[in-house]
Tab-separated table of C-alpha atoms in Angstrom:
chain	number	residue	atom	x	y	z
H	1	MET	CA	-56.020	55.679	-80.728
H	2	GLY	CA	-54.283	52.627	-79.225
H	3	GLU	CA	-52.584	49.852	-81.134
H	4	THR	CA	-53.812	46.240	-81.195
H	5	SER	CA	-51.548	43.363	-80.146
H	6	ARG	CA	-51.412	39.953	-81.802
H	7	ARG	CA	-53.781	38.589	-79.114
H	8	GLY	CA	-56.384	41.264	-79.844
H	9	ARG	CA	-55.542	43.442	-76.836
H	10	GLU	CA	-55.585	47.164	-77.365
H	11	ARG	CA	-52.202	48.703	-76.617
H	12	VAL	CA	-51.767	52.120	-75.076
H	13	PRO	CA	-48.350	53.401	-76.138
H	14	GLY	CA	-45.945	53.593	-73.220
H	15	MET	CA	-48.313	51.788	-70.812
H	16	CYS	CA	-48.683	48.257	-69.395
H	17	ILE	CA	-50.441	45.909	-71.806
H	18	LYS	CA	-52.757	44.679	-69.021
H	19	CYS	CA	-53.896	47.654	-66.970
H	20	LYS	CA	-53.035	50.328	-69.605
H	21	VAL	CA	-52.623	52.968	-66.911
H	22	THR	CA	-49.192	52.219	-65.433
H	23	LYS	CA	-45.825	52.540	-67.073
H	24	PRO	CA	-44.250	49.149	-67.794
H	25	SER	CA	-41.368	47.725	-65.783
H	26	VAL	CA	-40.481	44.627	-67.806
H	27	THR	CA	-40.712	43.367	-71.386
H	28	ILE	CA	-41.502	39.687	-71.896
H	29	ARG	CA	-41.626	38.438	-75.502
H	30	GLN	CA	-42.639	41.803	-76.973
H	31	SER	CA	-45.271	42.388	-74.262
H	32	VAL	CA	-44.738	45.050	-71.590
H	33	TYR	CA	-46.046	44.762	-68.011
H	34	CYS	CA	-46.010	46.824	-64.880
H	35	LYS	CA	-44.862	45.164	-61.676
H	36	GLU	CA	-48.314	44.345	-60.281
H	37	CYS	CA	-49.730	43.035	-63.555
H	38	PHE	CA	-46.646	40.923	-64.179
H	39	ILE	CA	-46.993	39.187	-60.806
H	40	LYS	CA	-50.725	38.584	-61.357
H	41	THR	CA	-50.106	37.261	-64.872
H	42	SER	CA	-47.433	34.881	-63.590
H	43	ILE	CA	-49.758	33.500	-60.924
H	44	VAL	CA	-52.605	33.001	-63.411
H	45	LYS	CA	-50.282	31.352	-65.912
H	46	PHE	CA	-48.992	28.927	-63.293
H	47	ARG	CA	-52.457	27.956	-62.072
H	48	THR	CA	-53.687	27.520	-65.635
H	49	GLY	CA	-50.756	25.212	-66.296
H	50	GLN	CA	-51.580	23.268	-63.140
H	51	SER	CA	-55.144	22.806	-64.334
H	52	ARG	CA	-53.942	21.457	-67.691
H	53	LEU	CA	-51.670	18.967	-65.950
H	54	ARG	CA	-54.464	17.761	-63.680
H	55	ARG	CA	-56.676	17.089	-66.680
H	56	ASP	CA	-57.032	13.405	-67.611
H	57	THR	CA	-54.765	12.197	-64.823
H	58	PRO	CA	-55.443	9.534	-62.189
H	59	HIS	CA	-53.722	11.604	-59.466
H	60	LEU	CA	-56.542	14.058	-58.771
H	61	HIS	CA	-56.620	13.517	-54.999
H	62	THR	CA	-53.111	12.929	-53.785
H	63	LYS	CA	-50.191	14.581	-52.083
H	64	ALA	CA	-47.523	16.327	-54.164
H	65	LEU	CA	-43.792	16.447	-53.563
H	66	VAL	CA	-42.051	19.649	-54.643
H	67	ALA	CA	-38.543	18.767	-55.871
H	68	PHE	CA	-36.665	21.652	-54.272
H	69	SER	CA	-33.022	22.375	-55.101
H	70	GLY	CA	-32.999	25.884	-53.669
H	71	GLY	CA	-32.369	27.447	-57.089
H	72	ALA	CA	-34.385	30.263	-58.616
H	73	THR	CA	-36.922	28.124	-60.510
H	74	SER	CA	-37.677	25.633	-57.732
H	75	SER	CA	-37.969	28.523	-55.230
H	76	ALA	CA	-40.473	30.303	-57.467
H	77	MET	CA	-42.396	27.043	-57.934
H	78	LEU	CA	-42.476	26.467	-54.176
H	79	LYS	CA	-43.965	29.913	-53.576
H	80	LEU	CA	-46.553	29.524	-56.348
H	81	VAL	CA	-47.618	26.068	-55.164
H	82	ALA	CA	-47.783	27.039	-51.484
H	83	ASP	CA	-49.677	30.292	-52.145
H	84	HIS	CA	-52.153	28.500	-54.397
H	85	GLN	CA	-52.760	25.782	-51.821
H	86	ASN	CA	-53.250	28.313	-49.015
H	87	SER	CA	-55.585	30.540	-51.043
H	88	VAL	CA	-57.790	27.613	-52.016
H	89	ARG	CA	-58.063	26.441	-48.415
H	90	LYS	CA	-59.441	29.845	-47.428
H	91	ASP	CA	-62.157	29.534	-50.074
H	92	VAL	CA	-64.791	27.086	-48.805
H	93	ASP	CA	-66.167	26.616	-52.321
H	94	SER	CA	-62.830	25.524	-53.821
H	95	THR	CA	-61.024	22.192	-53.704
H	96	PRO	CA	-57.256	22.169	-53.019
H	97	ALA	CA	-55.114	20.998	-55.902
H	98	TYR	CA	-53.478	18.403	-53.632
H	99	THR	CA	-54.382	16.776	-50.347
H	100	GLY	CA	-50.972	17.782	-49.022
H	101	ILE	CA	-47.616	19.172	-50.119
H	102	VAL	CA	-44.173	17.922	-49.119
H	103	ILE	CA	-40.859	19.596	-49.943
H	104	GLY	CA	-38.234	17.084	-51.104
H	105	HIS	CA	-34.570	18.091	-51.186
H	106	ILE	CA	-31.348	16.253	-52.056
H	107	ASP	CA	-28.366	17.216	-49.884
H	108	GLU	CA	-25.314	17.420	-52.179
H	109	THR	CA	-22.673	18.419	-49.617
H	110	CYS	CA	-20.929	15.077	-50.074
H	111	LEU	CA	-19.876	16.194	-53.569
H	112	PHE	CA	-20.097	19.964	-53.076
H	113	PRO	CA	-19.032	20.936	-49.531
H	114	GLU	CA	-19.755	24.578	-50.356
H	115	ALA	CA	-23.461	23.854	-51.046
H	116	PRO	CA	-25.609	26.346	-49.035
H	117	GLU	CA	-27.704	23.747	-47.194
H	118	ASP	CA	-28.533	26.038	-44.253
H	119	GLU	CA	-29.779	28.722	-46.623
H	120	ILE	CA	-31.841	26.188	-48.579
H	121	ARG	CA	-33.374	24.824	-45.387
H	122	ALA	CA	-34.284	28.351	-44.268
H	123	ILE	CA	-35.987	29.132	-47.587
H	124	ALA	CA	-38.023	25.921	-47.370
H	125	GLY	CA	-38.914	26.647	-43.746
H	126	GLU	CA	-40.539	29.962	-44.663
H	127	SER	CA	-43.230	28.055	-46.575
H	128	GLY	CA	-44.411	26.223	-43.470
H	129	LEU	CA	-44.595	22.931	-45.382
H	130	LEU	CA	-43.192	19.546	-44.375
H	131	TYR	CA	-39.515	19.393	-45.375
H	132	LYS	CA	-37.810	16.090	-46.195
H	133	THR	CA	-34.162	15.781	-47.173
H	134	VAL	CA	-31.875	12.910	-48.124
H	135	GLY	CA	-28.141	12.885	-48.789
H	136	LEU	CA	-26.729	11.804	-52.134
H	137	GLU	CA	-24.609	9.156	-50.417
H	138	GLU	CA	-27.743	7.437	-49.112
H	139	VAL	CA	-28.248	5.965	-52.576
H	140	PHE	CA	-25.764	3.311	-51.392
H	141	THR	CA	-27.787	2.503	-48.254
H	142	LEU	CA	-31.279	1.878	-49.663
H	143	SER	CA	-31.220	-1.911	-49.298
H	144	GLY	CA	-34.591	-2.476	-47.663
H	145	GLY	CA	-33.047	-3.718	-44.422
H	146	ARG	CA	-31.021	-6.405	-46.182
H	147	GLN	CA	-27.295	-6.523	-46.738
H	148	THR	CA	-26.380	-4.160	-49.543
H	149	THR	CA	-25.575	-5.586	-52.968
H	150	LEU	CA	-23.796	-3.464	-55.556
H	151	ILE	CA	-22.833	-3.874	-59.199
H	152	GLU	CA	-19.219	-3.565	-60.254
H	153	ILE	CA	-18.699	-2.793	-63.929
H	154	VAL	CA	-15.985	-4.897	-65.563
H	155	GLN	CA	-14.991	-3.591	-68.971
H	156	ALA	CA	-13.647	-6.040	-71.540
H	157	ASN	CA	-11.009	-5.392	-74.161
H	158	ILE	CA	-12.660	-5.959	-77.516
H	159	THR	CA	-10.963	-7.686	-80.422
H	160	PRO	CA	-10.347	-5.253	-83.313
H	161	GLY	CA	-13.148	-5.530	-85.821
H	162	ALA	CA	-15.606	-6.977	-83.303
H	163	GLU	CA	-19.269	-6.322	-84.029
H	164	ARG	CA	-19.954	-4.631	-80.718
H	165	ASP	CA	-18.579	-3.549	-77.390
H	166	GLN	CA	-19.106	-5.867	-74.453
H	167	PHE	CA	-20.105	-4.568	-71.043
H	168	CYS	CA	-19.859	-7.034	-68.198
H	169	ALA	CA	-20.555	-6.738	-64.492
H	170	ARG	CA	-20.507	-8.746	-61.301
H	171	LEU	CA	-22.395	-8.498	-58.028
H	172	VAL	CA	-20.338	-7.472	-55.014
H	173	ARG	CA	-20.726	-6.773	-51.331
H	174	PRO	CA	-19.378	-3.382	-50.195
H	175	ALA	CA	-16.177	-3.425	-48.176
H	176	SER	CA	-16.956	-2.906	-44.482
H	177	SER	CA	-14.122	-0.392	-44.159
H	178	THR	CA	-15.568	1.901	-46.835
H	179	SER	CA	-18.234	4.499	-46.067
H	180	HIS	CA	-21.129	5.339	-48.336
H	181	LYS	CA	-19.628	8.766	-48.988
H	182	GLU	CA	-16.424	7.132	-50.201
H	183	TYR	CA	-18.399	4.924	-52.576
H	184	LEU	CA	-20.247	7.965	-53.927
H	185	LYS	CA	-17.052	9.959	-54.451
H	186	ALA	CA	-15.367	6.962	-56.098
H	187	LEU	CA	-18.318	6.557	-58.456
H	188	PHE	CA	-17.987	10.118	-59.736
H	189	SER	CA	-14.198	9.871	-59.864
H	190	SER	CA	-14.607	6.869	-62.174
H	191	LEU	CA	-16.497	8.872	-64.779
H	192	GLY	CA	-14.572	10.218	-67.724
H	193	SER	CA	-15.885	13.783	-68.092
H	194	ALA	CA	-17.933	16.532	-66.474
H	195	THR	CA	-20.748	15.660	-68.892
H	196	ASP	CA	-20.844	12.083	-67.584
H	197	ARG	CA	-20.684	13.265	-63.979
H	198	GLU	CA	-23.619	15.615	-64.551
H	199	ALA	CA	-25.573	12.792	-66.182
H	200	MET	CA	-24.923	10.417	-63.266
H	201	LEU	CA	-25.847	13.123	-60.751
H	202	ASP	CA	-29.182	13.630	-62.515
H	203	VAL	CA	-29.817	9.866	-62.416
H	204	ILE	CA	-29.154	9.592	-58.685
H	205	LYS	CA	-31.132	12.713	-57.788
H	206	ARG	CA	-34.123	11.526	-59.812
H	207	PHE	CA	-34.042	8.137	-58.095
H	208	LEU	CA	-33.820	9.690	-54.615
H	209	ILE	CA	-36.626	12.181	-55.321
H	210	LEU	CA	-38.890	9.339	-56.478
H	211	GLN	CA	-37.964	7.385	-53.339
H	212	LEU	CA	-38.899	10.381	-51.176
H	213	ALA	CA	-42.227	10.639	-53.007
H	214	ARG	CA	-43.013	6.990	-52.318
H	215	GLU	CA	-41.945	7.199	-48.676
H	216	THR	CA	-44.181	10.238	-48.107
H	217	GLU	CA	-47.051	8.690	-50.129
H	218	CYS	CA	-47.003	11.431	-52.780
H	219	GLY	CA	-48.481	10.466	-56.133
H	220	VAL	CA	-47.108	13.521	-57.951
H	221	VAL	CA	-43.597	14.995	-58.150
H	222	LEU	CA	-43.368	18.632	-59.250
H	223	MET	CA	-40.064	19.301	-61.026
H	224	GLY	CA	-38.723	22.857	-61.330
H	225	ASP	CA	-37.762	22.765	-65.002
H	226	SER	CA	-38.365	26.154	-66.608
H	227	GLY	CA	-38.906	26.638	-70.320
H	228	THR	CA	-35.278	27.743	-70.617
H	229	ARG	CA	-34.141	24.581	-68.869
H	230	ILE	CA	-36.401	22.443	-71.072
H	231	ALA	CA	-34.870	23.997	-74.199
H	232	THR	CA	-31.354	23.412	-72.840
H	233	LYS	CA	-32.145	19.811	-71.859
H	234	THR	CA	-33.617	19.142	-75.288
H	235	MET	CA	-30.368	20.111	-76.988
H	236	ALA	CA	-28.118	18.482	-74.386
H	237	LEU	CA	-29.992	15.165	-74.198
H	238	THR	CA	-30.077	14.914	-77.975
H	239	SER	CA	-26.332	15.558	-78.124
H	240	ARG	CA	-25.729	12.836	-75.529
H	241	GLY	CA	-27.710	10.258	-77.502
H	242	ARG	CA	-30.962	10.318	-75.538
H	243	GLY	CA	-33.317	10.963	-78.423
H	244	PHE	CA	-35.126	7.657	-77.789
H	245	SER	CA	-36.254	8.746	-74.304
H	246	LEU	CA	-36.323	12.517	-74.939
H	247	PRO	CA	-40.141	12.894	-75.103
H	248	ILE	CA	-40.363	11.230	-71.672
H	249	GLU	CA	-37.535	13.153	-70.028
H	250	VAL	CA	-38.840	16.626	-70.936
H	251	ALA	CA	-42.593	15.932	-71.062
H	252	ALA	CA	-44.948	18.260	-69.219
H	253	LYS	CA	-46.440	15.173	-67.575
H	254	SER	CA	-44.871	11.719	-67.499
H	255	GLN	CA	-46.289	8.424	-66.209
H	256	TRP	CA	-43.139	6.453	-67.047
H	257	PHE	CA	-42.414	5.726	-63.378
H	258	GLY	CA	-45.760	4.030	-62.819
H	259	ASP	CA	-46.891	4.795	-59.285
H	260	VAL	CA	-45.518	8.345	-59.315
H	261	SER	CA	-46.387	10.937	-61.943
H	262	VAL	CA	-43.773	13.574	-62.800
H	263	TRP	CA	-45.072	17.049	-63.692
H	264	ARG	CA	-43.194	20.139	-64.891
H	265	PRO	CA	-45.487	23.094	-64.118
H	266	MET	CA	-42.786	25.757	-64.682
H	267	ARG	CA	-42.178	24.945	-68.327
H	268	ASP	CA	-44.218	27.985	-69.469
H	269	PHE	CA	-41.793	30.368	-67.740
H	270	VAL	CA	-38.471	31.523	-69.170
H	271	ALA	CA	-35.515	32.307	-66.895
H	272	LYS	CA	-36.063	36.075	-67.208
H	273	GLU	CA	-39.649	35.807	-65.957
H	274	ILE	CA	-38.576	33.725	-62.973
H	275	ALA	CA	-35.841	36.196	-62.047
H	276	PHE	CA	-38.264	39.137	-62.038
H	277	PHE	CA	-40.963	37.150	-60.205
H	278	ASN	CA	-38.585	36.226	-57.388
H	279	ARG	CA	-37.250	39.771	-57.145
H	280	TRP	CA	-40.630	41.498	-57.012
H	281	THR	CA	-42.264	38.986	-54.655
H	282	GLY	CA	-39.273	38.836	-52.331
H	283	GLN	CA	-38.811	35.100	-52.855
H	284	LYS	CA	-35.305	34.082	-51.845
H	285	SER	CA	-33.194	31.527	-53.697
H	286	ALA	CA	-29.738	30.018	-53.321
H	287	VAL	CA	-26.809	29.604	-55.701
H	288	VAL	CA	-26.460	25.848	-56.159
H	289	PRO	CA	-22.965	24.671	-57.214
H	290	THR	CA	-22.436	22.201	-60.055
H	291	PHE	CA	-19.506	20.347	-61.603
H	292	THR	CA	-18.923	23.232	-64.033
H	293	THR	CA	-19.371	26.173	-61.664
H	294	GLY	CA	-16.803	28.810	-62.542
H	295	GLU	CA	-15.691	27.024	-65.695
H	296	SER	CA	-16.003	28.135	-69.299
H	297	ARG	CA	-18.935	27.168	-71.478
H	298	LEU	CA	-16.855	24.273	-72.835
H	299	GLY	CA	-16.881	22.569	-69.439
H	300	SER	CA	-19.625	20.124	-70.415
H	301	ILE	CA	-22.347	19.535	-72.999
H	302	ASP	CA	-24.992	20.906	-70.628
H	303	ARG	CA	-22.947	24.030	-69.960
H	304	LEU	CA	-22.310	24.569	-73.673
H	305	THR	CA	-25.961	24.162	-74.680
H	306	GLU	CA	-27.024	26.445	-71.838
H	307	ALA	CA	-24.723	29.185	-73.147
H	308	PHE	CA	-25.915	28.532	-76.714
H	309	ILE	CA	-29.613	28.831	-75.827
H	310	ALA	CA	-29.006	31.906	-73.654
H	311	GLY	CA	-27.077	33.594	-76.465
H	312	LEU	CA	-29.809	32.924	-78.999
H	313	ASP	CA	-32.527	34.068	-76.617
H	314	GLN	CA	-30.865	37.445	-76.148
H	315	ASP	CA	-31.265	38.290	-79.836
H	316	PHE	CA	-34.306	36.123	-80.636
H	317	SER	CA	-36.739	36.129	-77.710
H	318	SER	CA	-38.884	33.409	-79.275
H	319	THR	CA	-36.088	30.793	-79.172
H	320	VAL	CA	-37.093	29.096	-75.913
H	321	PRO	CA	-40.878	29.147	-76.551
H	322	THR	CA	-40.325	27.741	-80.045
H	323	VAL	CA	-38.218	24.836	-78.754
H	324	CYS	CA	-40.736	24.123	-75.988
H	325	ARG	CA	-43.720	24.209	-78.354
H	326	THR	CA	-41.900	21.840	-80.695
H	327	MET	CA	-41.182	19.466	-77.814
H	328	GLN	CA	-44.858	19.467	-76.810
H	329	LYS	CA	-45.686	17.961	-80.198
H	330	LEU	CA	-43.363	14.997	-79.667
H	331	GLU	CA	-44.883	11.789	-78.356
H	332	PRO	CA	-42.922	8.783	-77.067
H	333	HIS	CA	-42.641	6.048	-79.662
H	334	ASP	CA	-44.599	2.883	-78.906
H	335	GLU	CA	-41.302	1.022	-78.754
H	336	ALA	CA	-40.078	3.426	-76.067
H	337	LEU	CA	-43.208	2.972	-73.962
H	338	ALA	CA	-42.916	-0.809	-74.271
H	339	ALA	CA	-39.156	-0.891	-73.661
H	340	LEU	CA	-37.635	-2.064	-70.406
H	341	PRO	CA	-35.799	0.455	-68.227
H	342	CYS	CA	-32.084	0.993	-68.580
H	343	LEU	CA	-29.979	-0.573	-65.867
H	344	ILE	CA	-28.396	2.788	-64.961
H	345	CYS	CA	-30.691	5.711	-65.808
H	346	GLY	CA	-34.068	3.955	-65.669
H	347	MET	CA	-35.174	5.445	-68.978
H	348	PRO	CA	-36.304	3.260	-71.942
H	349	ALA	CA	-33.443	1.212	-73.373
H	350	GLU	CA	-33.760	0.537	-77.091
H	351	ASP	CA	-33.133	-3.067	-78.171
H	352	ASN	CA	-30.802	-2.126	-81.034
H	353	ALA	CA	-28.688	0.344	-79.064
H	354	GLN	CA	-25.662	-1.935	-79.159
H	355	ALA	CA	-25.685	-2.382	-82.930
H	356	TRP	CA	-26.359	1.312	-83.536
H	357	ARG	CA	-23.481	2.359	-81.316
H	358	SER	CA	-21.133	-0.148	-82.939
H	359	ARG	CA	-21.750	1.390	-86.354
H	360	LEU	CA	-20.799	4.836	-85.038
H	361	THR	CA	-17.894	3.920	-82.761
H	362	ILE	CA	-14.321	4.579	-83.861
H	363	SER	CA	-11.849	2.365	-81.973
H	364	SER	CA	-8.126	1.723	-82.083
H	365	SER	CA	-7.074	-1.197	-84.264
H	366	GLY	CA	-4.082	-1.934	-82.036
H	367	ALA	CA	-6.054	-3.098	-79.015
H	368	GLU	CA	-5.534	-6.572	-77.710
H	369	GLY	CA	-8.736	-8.570	-77.568
H	370	GLY	CA	-10.365	-11.090	-75.364
H	371	SER	CA	-8.935	-10.375	-71.921
H	372	ILE	CA	-10.986	-9.051	-69.047
H	373	CYS	CA	-9.519	-6.049	-67.271
H	374	SER	CA	-10.816	-5.266	-63.806
H	375	SER	CA	-9.464	-2.971	-61.143
H	376	PRO	CA	-11.082	-1.198	-58.207
H	377	SER	CA	-12.059	2.358	-59.103
H	378	ALA	CA	-10.522	5.372	-57.379
H	379	THR	CA	-9.063	4.460	-53.961
H	380	LEU	CA	-11.652	1.941	-52.785
H	381	PRO	CA	-10.584	-1.323	-51.172
H	382	GLU	CA	-11.608	-4.318	-53.212
H	383	SER	CA	-15.214	-5.379	-52.699
H	384	THR	CA	-16.279	-8.941	-51.984
H	385	SER	CA	-17.488	-10.701	-55.123
H	386	LEU	CA	-20.608	-12.865	-54.882
H	387	ALA	CA	-19.441	-15.237	-57.604
H	388	SER	CA	-16.254	-16.873	-58.768
H	389	GLY	CA	-13.660	-14.609	-60.334
H	390	ASP	CA	-13.479	-16.223	-63.782
H	391	ALA	CA	-14.986	-14.752	-66.935
H	392	SER	CA	-17.859	-17.270	-66.989
H	393	SER	CA	-19.317	-15.804	-63.789
H	394	LEU	CA	-19.628	-12.294	-65.214
H	395	LEU	CA	-23.005	-10.821	-66.145
H	396	GLU	CA	-23.291	-9.558	-69.729
H	397	ILE	CA	-25.308	-6.331	-69.342
H	398	SER	CA	-24.967	-4.741	-72.791
H	399	ARG	CA	-28.626	-5.319	-73.682
H	400	ALA	CA	-29.740	-3.833	-70.365
H	401	VAL	CA	-28.069	-0.448	-70.972
H	402	CYS	CA	-29.359	2.363	-73.201
H	403	TYR	CA	-27.268	4.045	-75.891
H	404	ALA	CA	-26.291	7.073	-73.783
H	405	CYS	CA	-25.335	4.987	-70.748
H	406	GLN	CA	-23.246	2.691	-72.949
H	407	SER	CA	-21.225	5.744	-73.947
H	408	LEU	CA	-20.897	6.651	-70.269
H	409	LEU	CA	-19.608	3.154	-69.416
H	410	HIS	CA	-17.259	3.181	-72.385
H	411	HIS	CA	-15.367	6.181	-70.986
H	412	ALA	CA	-15.554	5.169	-67.311
H	413	SER	CA	-12.692	3.637	-65.343
H	414	PRO	CA	-12.735	-0.161	-64.879
H	415	GLY	CA	-14.133	-1.291	-61.557
H	416	MET	CA	-16.809	1.403	-61.288
H	417	VAL	CA	-19.338	0.410	-58.613
H	418	LEU	CA	-23.030	1.282	-59.106
H	419	PRO	CA	-25.727	1.542	-56.385
H	420	GLU	CA	-28.089	-1.263	-55.496
H	421	PHE	CA	-31.069	0.127	-57.403
H	422	CYS	CA	-29.256	-1.051	-60.536
H	423	VAL	CA	-29.451	-4.640	-59.232
H	424	LYS	CA	-33.212	-4.383	-58.945
H	425	ARG	CA	-33.559	-2.889	-62.423
H	426	LEU	CA	-31.351	-5.589	-63.886
H	427	GLY	CA	-33.365	-8.339	-62.224
H	428	ALA	CA	-36.716	-6.874	-63.268
H	429	ARG	CA	-35.489	-6.463	-66.812
H	430	ASP	CA	-34.237	-9.988	-67.277
H	431	VAL	CA	-37.060	-11.688	-65.373
H	432	SER	CA	-39.604	-9.954	-67.624
H	433	GLY	CA	-37.687	-10.452	-70.867
H	434	SER	CA	-39.871	-13.282	-72.130
H	435	SER	CA	-39.530	-12.444	-75.796
H	436	ALA	CA	-35.876	-13.444	-76.062
H	437	GLN	CA	-35.021	-16.590	-77.947
H	438	GLY	CA	-32.213	-19.153	-78.110
H	439	THR	CA	-28.913	-18.152	-76.599
H	440	ILE	CA	-30.182	-14.823	-75.325
H	441	GLU	CA	-33.003	-16.543	-73.457
H	442	ALA	CA	-30.546	-18.955	-71.854
H	443	GLN	CA	-28.273	-16.073	-70.849
H	444	ARG	CA	-31.156	-14.235	-69.246
H	445	GLU	CA	-32.227	-17.307	-67.300
H	446	THR	CA	-28.682	-17.787	-66.056
H	447	LEU	CA	-28.489	-14.129	-65.080
H	448	ARG	CA	-31.814	-14.321	-63.264
H	449	LYS	CA	-30.648	-17.293	-61.199
H	450	GLN	CA	-27.405	-15.517	-60.294
H	451	ILE	CA	-29.032	-12.358	-58.963
H	452	ASP	CA	-32.411	-13.655	-57.796
H	453	GLU	CA	-31.527	-13.933	-54.120
H	454	PHE	CA	-30.126	-10.394	-54.072
H	455	LEU	CA	-33.170	-8.612	-55.488
H	456	LEU	CA	-35.046	-6.233	-53.216
H	457	GLU	CA	-38.625	-6.921	-52.201
H	458	ASP	CA	-41.235	-4.398	-53.366
């Protein structure tokens, strides 16, 4: 007599839970599968997840861009998406999930020369799909055919006992003698920790992937975030002060970016499942370097939370599913959905972030107040300012930056230069900020006039 599982399936001791005639090869959350049944179950689970994501969405007939890093999860997602699309095309009675699929990849060799770009390109080429790539440094070239305008962060020394930090910036033209790669390297050199560098890298990669989606006319971006990665991001983002935007950043489906919908179809898979799927289907993947490759788990918040989740999951296999199920219940607050995007990360920026951070910040009482300190970051030559050099010409951007990005700026070197997409976000934010009153309204109008001629056309 066989046993009965929690889902009502009859178990045959020592046999696969699906076919009941083959000895199992893998155990996934207290369920045992043979090789063939595991692969079939993974495919069905992925396609079921795709169907749920397509439900109640305006992007039913559009192209999809697969965000492909070359890692294990994105490689598995690429195979599942491509196989599904090809199988549906062979069935005359079925409709393809997307009108077309494009592979989008971000070339990171500017920061990581050891990145296996040739291997990643070969893996993508085996799918037979259109492959588009863009270098990280190109974030400093996307000026719409106009002369590039950048934002230089100028940090102010705050008087002891002041109510809040002050973050100021000015618009600059890039120095003609400096390449885009040098600007990118200087940006990351300006950041105070590996955690901040990882956060900025995520911001730039997300922006470039969305740009690729728009250029290729894709209405959907498929992100390769597994359930394990979702659980890690949940802990890491919360630790970095991103609770306000957390439901958007880890959602199964997000419409925050307007014209492009971001989906995470791999969130039902844990890292162990992906590893076995790639091994048994022969799907290749690459080892993608990061800022903490080869370092201890204390290298960054992301690295620490990854080790924490992995350690828990070894002894308690329900850790990742429990975190993911909890996250599915979270909905973005109405204030988050109505908030304007942060100047840096593009996520919702809460209006009271400055006051909240001031109540939690511990600062030295010996600092001298009132003076503006500005110096070019890293080894860059000084950029050309678009306004006079006095304090009155600076742009006060504190209200345009979310809590987490304020912490990033607080620990960054003076003179940090941000890409031009920040100029557009700043202009859109202040032009649309019609609810401000009094002095704030006057400041926004002044800011709008200063940057109006440098905004990019849609």
